[in-house]
Amino acid sequence: MTKKKTDKKEQGIDNLIDSLSDDLTPVNKLAHPALRVLPWVLIALVYMAGVLHFLGIRMDISEKLGETLFLYEMLLTLGIGLTSAYAAGWLSVPDMGERPWLLAIPTALFAAFATLIGCTIICNGLDTPKIDWHHCFSDTLLMGFIPMVLLLILVRKGATTKPYWMSFMCVLSSGSLAWAAIRMSCMSDRIGHNMIFHFLPFIVLALVFSALARKIYRW
Amino acid sequence: MQFSEEKEWQDLAAKAQSGDKSSYNQLLHSVLPYIQNFLRASLANPDWVDDVTQEVLLSVHRSLHTYSADRPFKPWLTSIISFRRTDFLRKHYGDRKHKQTSTDDAEFIADHVTNPSNAGELKDIESSLNELPEKQRAIFTMIKLEGYTAKEVANTMGMNESAVKVSAHRTSVKLKGILE
């Protein structure tokens, strides 16, 4: 690069700094990630409780809540939902990279959930349900899609430097809360049914939002 | 020294958030050498540094509201620099097919070739490539210059994968011979 060209670019940067300084107006600082995510968690839980009421709670719920495995599954998915929402809140600020453990916690919980599913398949076998339009598919989307869109809108106010992780955390948080809610409504405990009609919609959404991540979170 | 600089940036950023233009100007001038040094150490072509620096400054401006004065400023800034650098490199290498031009274009070479002083060698390679049979040249160009996999080239050319690999290898050897 010639000296003349370097000087021209330096001059360009100085001009840019001056014009950015001139354009400065007081900014509305982003609240702490926990404070921003908390209203979403409350709205999502209220919304899901409303949808659950609309769909109806499974008749054997009191019996199911006495089962350790079911309770473990519920607590695990609730834990995934809350920790991944918190991580999504942090991901909306650029210096999230300083806190990798925030991503590790929901990912580890999700791995534990995947292990639980794997163990259930090994112990009970994988039934293959007839693949057709089932009301559980639309119920799952009804339960999880709106909270997910709300979370996407909420975190777009920030400036993420990890768009793929952000998409994953948004889908994971709403998906896991929706999984817990739909399991309290759907009577089926067959793993094949749950995987196809309760889990697959979120896999599809995760793929779509990951593909669009850089566009969704452009800033 | 490092600590006082960090503290100064934190204070200036906090003042900038409340609309203090002179603090903001001072902050941007103060972080400029840090940004440029960071990029100089991590970009292959020094000519790219100023372009990415401008992107970083604009990004700092757009995301000033995401900084919190109770956290250190440098990690926040470094994340933005890394993000914009990756963005730039992705775009730069993603677009390379659209940036092919004659090696006679001195301005293009200065702006886009990693080591502009090696441009003469590029001309030799280009003319050597023209001496090859058309099919051999096409395979070599797709694999070695455009970044397609052997499988993709095999599908495009209607050949099998190993034949494509053998052809690319033989062309490399042949080119090496011509250029020596």
GROMACS .gro file of C-alpha atoms in nm:
model
  399
    1MET     CA    1   0.000   0.000   0.000
    2THR     CA    2   0.141   0.339  -0.092
    3LYS     CA    3   0.195   0.612   0.166
    4LYS     CA    4  -0.061   0.830  -0.013
    5LYS     CA    5  -0.324   0.559   0.001
    6THR     CA    6  -0.260   0.497   0.373
    7ASP     CA    7  -0.295   0.866   0.453
    8LYS     CA    8  -0.621   0.880   0.258
    9LYS     CA    9  -0.763   0.587   0.453
   10GLU     CA   10  -0.646   0.731   0.786
   11GLN     CA   11  -0.816   1.056   0.690
   12GLY     CA   12  -1.129   0.855   0.610
   13ILE     CA   13  -1.124   0.694   0.957
   14ASP     CA   14  -1.075   1.031   1.127
   15ASN     CA   15  -1.369   1.172   0.932
   16LEU     CA   16  -1.576   0.870   1.024
   17ILE     CA   17  -1.496   0.914   1.395
   18ASP     CA   18  -1.590   1.281   1.375
   19SER     CA   19  -1.919   1.210   1.203
   20LEU     CA   20  -2.005   0.928   1.445
   21SER     CA   21  -1.933   1.162   1.736
   22ASP     CA   22  -2.155   1.430   1.580
   23ASP     CA   23  -2.438   1.177   1.537
   24LEU     CA   24  -2.422   1.061   1.897
   25THR     CA   25  -2.740   1.088   2.101
   26PRO     CA   26  -2.796   0.953   2.454
   27VAL     CA   27  -2.861   0.580   2.432
   28ASN     CA   28  -3.118   0.368   2.614
   29LYS     CA   29  -2.894   0.119   2.783
   30LEU     CA   30  -2.995  -0.243   2.757
   31ALA     CA   31  -3.110  -0.377   3.092
   32HIS     CA   32  -2.929  -0.670   3.255
   33PRO     CA   33  -2.994  -0.990   3.055
   34ALA     CA   34  -3.171  -1.152   3.350
   35LEU     CA   35  -3.409  -0.856   3.379
   36ARG     CA   36  -3.482  -0.864   3.008
   37VAL     CA   37  -3.548  -1.237   2.997
   38LEU     CA   38  -3.760  -1.252   3.313
   39PRO     CA   39  -4.073  -1.094   3.156
   40TRP     CA   40  -4.041  -1.335   2.864
   41VAL     CA   41  -4.027  -1.633   3.101
   42LEU     CA   42  -4.338  -1.509   3.283
   43ILE     CA   43  -4.528  -1.440   2.959
   44ALA     CA   44  -4.423  -1.777   2.811
   45LEU     CA   45  -4.531  -1.967   3.122
   46VAL     CA   46  -4.866  -1.786   3.141
   47TYR     CA   47  -4.923  -1.839   2.767
   48MET     CA   48  -4.837  -2.209   2.790
   49ALA     CA   49  -5.060  -2.251   3.095
   50GLY     CA   50  -5.342  -2.090   2.892
   51VAL     CA   51  -5.284  -2.323   2.596
   52LEU     CA   52  -5.262  -2.617   2.835
   53HIS     CA   53  -5.596  -2.517   2.984
   54PHE     CA   54  -5.742  -2.491   2.632
   55LEU     CA   55  -5.607  -2.833   2.527
   56GLY     CA   56  -5.690  -2.996   2.857
   57ILE     CA   57  -5.459  -3.156   3.114
   58ARG     CA   58  -5.403  -3.533   3.078
   59MET     CA   59  -5.634  -3.734   3.298
   60ASP     CA   60  -5.358  -3.933   3.468
   61ILE     CA   61  -5.152  -3.626   3.562
   62SER     CA   62  -5.159  -3.690   3.939
   63GLU     CA   63  -5.039  -4.045   3.880
   64LYS     CA   64  -4.768  -3.927   3.638
   65LEU     CA   65  -4.639  -3.662   3.876
   66GLY     CA   66  -4.577  -3.944   4.125
   67GLU     CA   67  -4.342  -4.114   3.876
   68THR     CA   68  -3.977  -4.023   3.937
   69LEU     CA   69  -3.881  -4.049   3.570
   70PHE     CA   70  -4.164  -3.822   3.455
   71LEU     CA   71  -4.083  -3.571   3.727
   72TYR     CA   72  -3.714  -3.583   3.632
   73GLU     CA   73  -3.807  -3.521   3.268
   74MET     CA   74  -4.027  -3.225   3.363
   75LEU     CA   75  -3.761  -3.068   3.586
   76LEU     CA   76  -3.493  -3.127   3.325
   77THR     CA   77  -3.690  -2.958   3.045
   78LEU     CA   78  -3.786  -2.672   3.276
   79GLY     CA   79  -3.417  -2.632   3.363
   80ILE     CA   80  -3.320  -2.634   2.994
   81GLY     CA   81  -3.589  -2.376   2.918
   82LEU     CA   82  -3.483  -2.133   3.191
   83THR     CA   83  -3.106  -2.165   3.148
   84SER     CA   84  -3.119  -2.138   2.769
   85ALA     CA   85  -3.345  -1.831   2.791
   86TYR     CA   86  -3.094  -1.674   3.030
   87ALA     CA   87  -2.811  -1.765   2.790
   88ALA     CA   88  -3.008  -1.610   2.501
   89GLY     CA   89  -3.036  -1.290   2.706
   90TRP     CA   90  -2.660  -1.282   2.754
   91LEU     CA   91  -2.594  -1.371   2.392
   92SER     CA   92  -2.756  -1.046   2.289
   93VAL     CA   93  -2.458  -0.850   2.422
   94PRO     CA   94  -2.124  -0.873   2.238
   95ASP     CA   95  -1.909  -0.961   2.541
   96MET     CA   96  -2.099  -1.283   2.606
   97GLY     CA   97  -1.782  -1.468   2.500
   98GLU     CA   98  -1.645  -1.401   2.849
   99ARG     CA   99  -1.906  -1.640   2.995
  100PRO     CA  100  -1.887  -1.968   2.802
  101TRP     CA  101  -2.036  -2.156   3.098
  102LEU     CA  102  -2.369  -1.988   3.021
  103LEU     CA  103  -2.385  -2.194   2.704
  104ALA     CA  104  -2.239  -2.503   2.865
  105ILE     CA  105  -2.518  -2.537   3.125
  106PRO     CA  106  -2.820  -2.561   2.890
  107THR     CA  107  -2.615  -2.770   2.646
  108ALA     CA  108  -2.522  -3.014   2.923
  109LEU     CA  109  -2.883  -3.031   3.040
  110PHE     CA  110  -2.994  -3.093   2.683
  111ALA     CA  111  -2.735  -3.372   2.659
  112ALA     CA  112  -2.884  -3.521   2.978
  113PHE     CA  113  -3.229  -3.499   2.819
  114ALA     CA  114  -3.102  -3.669   2.502
  115THR     CA  115  -2.949  -3.941   2.719
  116LEU     CA  116  -3.283  -3.991   2.893
  117ILE     CA  117  -3.455  -4.026   2.555
  118GLY     CA  118  -3.182  -4.268   2.441
  119CYS     CA  119  -3.219  -4.481   2.755
  120THR     CA  120  -3.598  -4.490   2.710
  121ILE     CA  121  -3.555  -4.609   2.352
  122ILE     CA  122  -3.308  -4.881   2.462
  123CYS     CA  123  -3.533  -5.000   2.747
  124ASN     CA  124  -3.874  -4.974   2.580
  125GLY     CA  125  -3.787  -4.996   2.212
  126LEU     CA  126  -3.874  -4.739   1.947
  127ASP     CA  127  -4.230  -4.762   1.824
  128THR     CA  128  -4.289  -4.605   1.486
  129PRO     CA  129  -4.618  -4.421   1.475
  130LYS     CA  130  -4.811  -4.377   1.153
  131ILE     CA  131  -4.682  -4.057   0.997
  132ASP     CA  132  -4.981  -3.842   0.916
  133TRP     CA  133  -5.120  -3.513   1.038
  134HIS     CA  134  -5.171  -3.552   1.411
  135HIS     CA  135  -5.321  -3.292   1.643
  136CYS     CA  136  -5.012  -3.320   1.867
  137PHE     CA  137  -4.804  -3.167   1.589
  138SER     CA  138  -5.018  -2.852   1.573
  139ASP     CA  139  -5.057  -2.849   1.955
  140THR     CA  140  -4.679  -2.849   1.992
  141LEU     CA  141  -4.640  -2.564   1.745
  142LEU     CA  142  -4.923  -2.371   1.913
  143MET     CA  143  -4.747  -2.418   2.246
  144GLY     CA  144  -4.395  -2.324   2.140
  145PHE     CA  145  -4.398  -2.109   1.828
  146ILE     CA  146  -4.536  -1.782   1.971
  147PRO     CA  147  -4.303  -1.779   2.275
  148MET     CA  148  -4.013  -1.850   2.042
  149VAL     CA  149  -4.099  -1.558   1.813
  150LEU     CA  150  -4.136  -1.332   2.118
  151LEU     CA  151  -3.793  -1.434   2.242
  152LEU     CA  152  -3.641  -1.377   1.897
  153ILE     CA  153  -3.787  -1.026   1.891
  154LEU     CA  154  -3.668  -0.956   2.246
  155VAL     CA  155  -3.307  -1.058   2.186
  156ARG     CA  156  -3.287  -0.873   1.853
  157LYS     CA  157  -3.272  -0.550   2.054
  158GLY     CA  158  -2.918  -0.643   2.141
  159ALA     CA  159  -2.618  -0.705   1.919
  160THR     CA  160  -2.511  -1.066   1.916
  161THR     CA  161  -2.174  -1.183   1.795
  162LYS     CA  162  -2.286  -1.547   1.805
  163PRO     CA  163  -2.596  -1.568   1.582
  164TYR     CA  164  -2.598  -1.949   1.551
  165TRP     CA  165  -2.579  -2.003   1.924
  166MET     CA  166  -2.849  -1.741   1.964
  167SER     CA  167  -3.086  -1.924   1.730
  168PHE     CA  168  -3.014  -2.253   1.902
  169MET     CA  169  -3.079  -2.110   2.249
  170CYS     CA  170  -3.405  -1.943   2.144
  171VAL     CA  171  -3.542  -2.264   1.992
  172LEU     CA  172  -3.410  -2.471   2.283
  173SER     CA  173  -3.572  -2.255   2.550
  174SER     CA  174  -3.918  -2.232   2.395
  175GLY     CA  175  -3.898  -2.590   2.266
  176SER     CA  176  -3.813  -2.742   2.602
  177LEU     CA  177  -4.081  -2.544   2.788
  178ALA     CA  178  -4.331  -2.646   2.520
  179TRP     CA  179  -4.221  -3.009   2.550
  180ALA     CA  180  -4.289  -3.002   2.925
  181ALA     CA  181  -4.627  -2.837   2.872
  182ILE     CA  182  -4.740  -3.072   2.595
  183ARG     CA  183  -4.634  -3.377   2.799
  184MET     CA  184  -4.879  -3.257   3.064
  185SER     CA  185  -5.152  -3.256   2.802
  186CYS     CA  186  -5.085  -3.551   2.570
  187MET     CA  187  -5.174  -3.892   2.713
  188SER     CA  188  -4.920  -4.076   2.499
  189ASP     CA  189  -4.595  -4.184   2.662
  190ARG     CA  190  -4.473  -4.369   2.353
  191ILE     CA  191  -4.129  -4.240   2.265
  192GLY     CA  192  -4.181  -4.269   1.889
  193HIS     CA  193  -4.493  -4.054   1.911
  194ASN     CA  194  -4.317  -3.799   2.130
  195MET     CA  195  -4.015  -3.781   1.905
  196ILE     CA  196  -4.214  -3.737   1.585
  197PHE     CA  197  -4.496  -3.511   1.700
  198HIS     CA  198  -4.347  -3.325   2.000
  199PHE     CA  199  -3.977  -3.304   1.919
  200LEU     CA  200  -3.949  -3.300   1.541
  201PRO     CA  201  -4.129  -2.964   1.493
  202PHE     CA  202  -3.855  -2.798   1.700
  203ILE     CA  203  -3.578  -2.975   1.511
  204VAL     CA  204  -3.727  -2.831   1.192
  205LEU     CA  205  -3.757  -2.484   1.349
  206ALA     CA  206  -3.400  -2.507   1.480
  207LEU     CA  207  -3.274  -2.588   1.130
  208VAL     CA  208  -3.474  -2.305   0.972
  209PHE     CA  209  -3.367  -2.046   1.230
  210SER     CA  210  -3.005  -2.162   1.215
  211ALA     CA  211  -3.005  -2.123   0.838
  212LEU     CA  212  -3.147  -1.772   0.876
  213ALA     CA  213  -2.947  -1.681   1.188
  214ARG     CA  214  -2.709  -1.437   1.024
  215LYS     CA  215  -2.999  -1.256   0.857
  216ILE     CA  216  -3.223  -1.251   1.165
  217TYR     CA  217  -2.953  -1.116   1.394
  218ARG     CA  218  -2.783  -0.880   1.150
  219TRP     CA  219  -2.686  -0.547   1.305
  220MET     CA  220  -0.084   0.095   3.259
  221GLN     CA  221  -0.324  -0.159   3.110
  222PHE     CA  222  -0.560  -0.117   3.405
  223SER     CA  223  -0.571   0.264   3.377
  224GLU     CA  224  -0.639   0.241   3.003
  225GLU     CA  225  -0.924  -0.003   3.066
  226LYS     CA  226  -1.066   0.224   3.338
  227GLU     CA  227  -1.039   0.525   3.109
  228TRP     CA  228  -1.226   0.345   2.830
  229GLN     CA  229  -1.495   0.235   3.073
  230ASP     CA  230  -1.546   0.592   3.196
  231LEU     CA  231  -1.545   0.739   2.846
  232ALA     CA  232  -1.794   0.477   2.724
  233ALA     CA  233  -2.025   0.551   3.016
  234LYS     CA  234  -2.012   0.924   2.938
  235ALA     CA  235  -2.067   0.854   2.567
  236GLN     CA  236  -2.379   0.655   2.651
  237SER     CA  237  -2.522   0.963   2.819
  238GLY     CA  238  -2.461   1.164   2.500
  239ASP     CA  239  -2.123   1.329   2.573
  240LYS     CA  240  -1.987   1.382   2.220
  241SER     CA  241  -1.635   1.483   2.315
  242SER     CA  242  -1.591   1.178   2.541
  243TYR     CA  243  -1.716   0.961   2.259
  244ASN     CA  244  -1.474   1.118   2.013
  245GLN     CA  245  -1.194   1.069   2.263
  246LEU     CA  246  -1.298   0.707   2.320
  247LEU     CA  247  -1.301   0.623   1.949
  248HIS     CA  248  -0.961   0.785   1.893
  249SER     CA  249  -0.826   0.609   2.199
  250VAL     CA  250  -0.943   0.260   2.094
  251LEU     CA  251  -0.836   0.305   1.730
  252PRO     CA  252  -0.472   0.185   1.775
  253TYR     CA  253  -0.596  -0.118   1.970
  254ILE     CA  254  -0.840  -0.209   1.690
  255GLN     CA  255  -0.579  -0.161   1.419
  256ASN     CA  256  -0.312  -0.359   1.602
  257PHE     CA  257  -0.554  -0.643   1.668
  258LEU     CA  258  -0.652  -0.657   1.300
  259ARG     CA  259  -0.297  -0.616   1.169
  260ALA     CA  260  -0.195  -0.921   1.370
  261SER     CA  261  -0.480  -1.133   1.240
  262LEU     CA  262  -0.541  -1.033   0.878
  263ALA     CA  263  -0.326  -1.162   0.594
  264ASN     CA  264  -0.343  -0.842   0.390
  265PRO     CA  265  -0.255  -0.514   0.567
  266ASP     CA  266  -0.475  -0.329   0.316
  267TRP     CA  267  -0.783  -0.486   0.472
  268VAL     CA  268  -0.713  -0.340   0.816
  269ASP     CA  269  -0.863   0.002   0.750
  270ASP     CA  270  -1.175  -0.138   0.585
  271VAL     CA  271  -1.245  -0.367   0.881
  272THR     CA  272  -1.156  -0.088   1.125
  273GLN     CA  273  -1.429   0.130   0.972
  274GLU     CA  274  -1.677  -0.157   1.005
  275VAL     CA  275  -1.576  -0.202   1.370
  276LEU     CA  276  -1.621   0.169   1.446
  277LEU     CA  277  -1.967   0.166   1.289
  278SER     CA  278  -2.054  -0.147   1.487
  279VAL     CA  279  -1.937   0.013   1.811
  280HIS     CA  280  -2.164   0.306   1.731
  281ARG     CA  281  -2.464   0.082   1.656
  282SER     CA  282  -2.419  -0.134   1.965
  283LEU     CA  283  -2.317   0.126   2.221
  284HIS     CA  284  -2.643   0.062   2.407
  285THR     CA  285  -2.537  -0.300   2.476
  286TYR     CA  286  -2.233  -0.198   2.680
  287SER     CA  287  -2.269  -0.194   3.055
  288ALA     CA  288  -2.026   0.023   3.250
  289ASP     CA  289  -2.007  -0.234   3.530
  290ARG     CA  290  -1.830  -0.471   3.291
  291PRO     CA  291  -1.483  -0.421   3.136
  292PHE     CA  292  -1.481  -0.243   2.801
  293LYS     CA  293  -1.201  -0.434   2.629
  294PRO     CA  294  -1.375  -0.776   2.605
  295TRP     CA  295  -1.684  -0.601   2.467
  296LEU     CA  296  -1.476  -0.424   2.203
  297THR     CA  297  -1.266  -0.732   2.122
  298SER     CA  298  -1.580  -0.939   2.059
  299ILE     CA  299  -1.700  -0.680   1.809
  300ILE     CA  300  -1.361  -0.671   1.635
  301SER     CA  301  -1.349  -1.051   1.603
  302PHE     CA  302  -1.706  -1.063   1.479
  303ARG     CA  303  -1.652  -0.799   1.211
  304ARG     CA  304  -1.320  -0.952   1.105
  305THR     CA  305  -1.487  -1.292   1.058
  306ASP     CA  306  -1.772  -1.125   0.871
  307PHE     CA  307  -1.528  -0.950   0.641
  308LEU     CA  308  -1.325  -1.264   0.571
  309ARG     CA  309  -1.638  -1.471   0.506
  310LYS     CA  310  -1.764  -1.215   0.258
  311HIS     CA  311  -1.426  -1.166   0.099
  312TYR     CA  312  -1.361  -1.534   0.035
  313GLY     CA  313  -1.727  -1.606  -0.042
  314ASP     CA  314  -1.722  -1.349  -0.322
  315ARG     CA  315  -1.392  -1.444  -0.477
  316LYS     CA  316  -1.556  -1.591  -0.785
  317HIS     CA  317  -1.704  -1.253  -0.863
  318LYS     CA  318  -1.373  -1.080  -0.813
  319GLN     CA  319  -1.177  -1.258  -1.081
  320THR     CA  320  -1.000  -1.014  -1.303
  321SER     CA  321  -0.696  -0.986  -1.517
  322THR     CA  322  -0.367  -0.984  -1.328
  323ASP     CA  323  -0.279  -0.674  -1.532
  324ASP     CA  324  -0.516  -0.470  -1.313
  325ALA     CA  325  -0.268  -0.316  -1.068
  326GLU     CA  326  -0.535  -0.159  -0.848
  327PHE     CA  327  -0.716  -0.489  -0.809
  328ILE     CA  328  -0.394  -0.665  -0.717
  329ALA     CA  329  -0.313  -0.400  -0.456
  330ASP     CA  330  -0.658  -0.434  -0.301
  331HIS     CA  331  -0.721  -0.807  -0.323
  332VAL     CA  332  -0.403  -1.010  -0.357
  333THR     CA  333  -0.255  -1.113  -0.025
  334ASN     CA  334   0.103  -1.051  -0.131
  335PRO     CA  335   0.089  -0.795  -0.412
  336SER     CA  336   0.462  -0.833  -0.474
  337ASN     CA  337   0.393  -1.186  -0.601
  338ALA     CA  338   0.160  -1.066  -0.879
  339GLY     CA  339   0.422  -1.145  -1.144
  340GLU     CA  340   0.408  -1.513  -1.046
  341LEU     CA  341   0.030  -1.505  -1.087
  342LYS     CA  342   0.073  -1.398  -1.449
  343ASP     CA  343   0.309  -1.691  -1.510
  344ILE     CA  344   0.058  -1.932  -1.357
  345GLU     CA  345  -0.220  -1.786  -1.567
  346SER     CA  346  -0.028  -1.824  -1.891
  347SER     CA  347   0.087  -2.175  -1.796
  348LEU     CA  348  -0.274  -2.272  -1.733
  349ASN     CA  349  -0.363  -2.157  -2.083
  350GLU     CA  350  -0.114  -2.409  -2.225
  351LEU     CA  351  -0.310  -2.701  -2.074
  352PRO     CA  352  -0.585  -2.898  -2.254
  353GLU     CA  353  -0.928  -2.749  -2.185
  354LYS     CA  354  -1.065  -3.034  -1.973
  355GLN     CA  355  -0.753  -3.056  -1.759
  356ARG     CA  356  -0.756  -2.679  -1.709
  357ALA     CA  357  -1.123  -2.682  -1.608
  358ILE     CA  358  -1.069  -2.954  -1.347
  359PHE     CA  359  -0.763  -2.781  -1.203
  360THR     CA  360  -0.935  -2.442  -1.192
  361MET     CA  361  -1.245  -2.578  -1.019
  362ILE     CA  362  -1.053  -2.772  -0.755
  363LYS     CA  363  -0.750  -2.557  -0.687
  364LEU     CA  364  -0.877  -2.206  -0.757
  365GLU     CA  365  -1.252  -2.211  -0.701
  366GLY     CA  366  -1.254  -2.449  -0.407
  367TYR     CA  367  -1.492  -2.718  -0.532
  368THR     CA  368  -1.452  -3.069  -0.393
  369ALA     CA  369  -1.340  -3.355  -0.616
  370LYS     CA  370  -1.689  -3.505  -0.583
  371GLU     CA  371  -1.858  -3.186  -0.702
  372VAL     CA  372  -1.622  -3.157  -0.998
  373ALA     CA  373  -1.675  -3.524  -1.081
  374ASN     CA  374  -2.052  -3.470  -1.087
  375THR     CA  375  -2.021  -3.159  -1.304
  376MET     CA  376  -1.779  -3.315  -1.551
  377GLY     CA  377  -1.947  -3.656  -1.557
  378MET     CA  378  -1.630  -3.833  -1.441
  379ASN     CA  379  -1.552  -4.047  -1.142
  380GLU     CA  380  -1.400  -3.890  -0.833
  381SER     CA  381  -1.063  -4.063  -0.844
  382ALA     CA  382  -1.012  -3.967  -1.210
  383VAL     CA  383  -1.070  -3.602  -1.112
  384LYS     CA  384  -0.817  -3.626  -0.828
  385VAL     CA  385  -0.559  -3.788  -1.054
  386SER     CA  386  -0.611  -3.521  -1.320
  387ALA     CA  387  -0.574  -3.237  -1.065
  388HIS     CA  388  -0.257  -3.394  -0.928
  389ARG     CA  389  -0.105  -3.445  -1.275
  390THR     CA  390  -0.187  -3.088  -1.367
  391SER     CA  391  -0.014  -2.961  -1.051
  392VAL     CA  392   0.297  -3.160  -1.139
  393LYS     CA  393   0.283  -3.041  -1.500
  394LEU     CA  394   0.241  -2.676  -1.395
  395LYS     CA  395   0.528  -2.708  -1.153
  396GLY     CA  396   0.742  -2.836  -1.441
  397ILE     CA  397   0.638  -2.549  -1.669
  398LEU     CA  398   0.696  -2.285  -1.401
  399GLU     CA  399   1.039  -2.420  -1.305
   0.00000   0.00000   0.00000
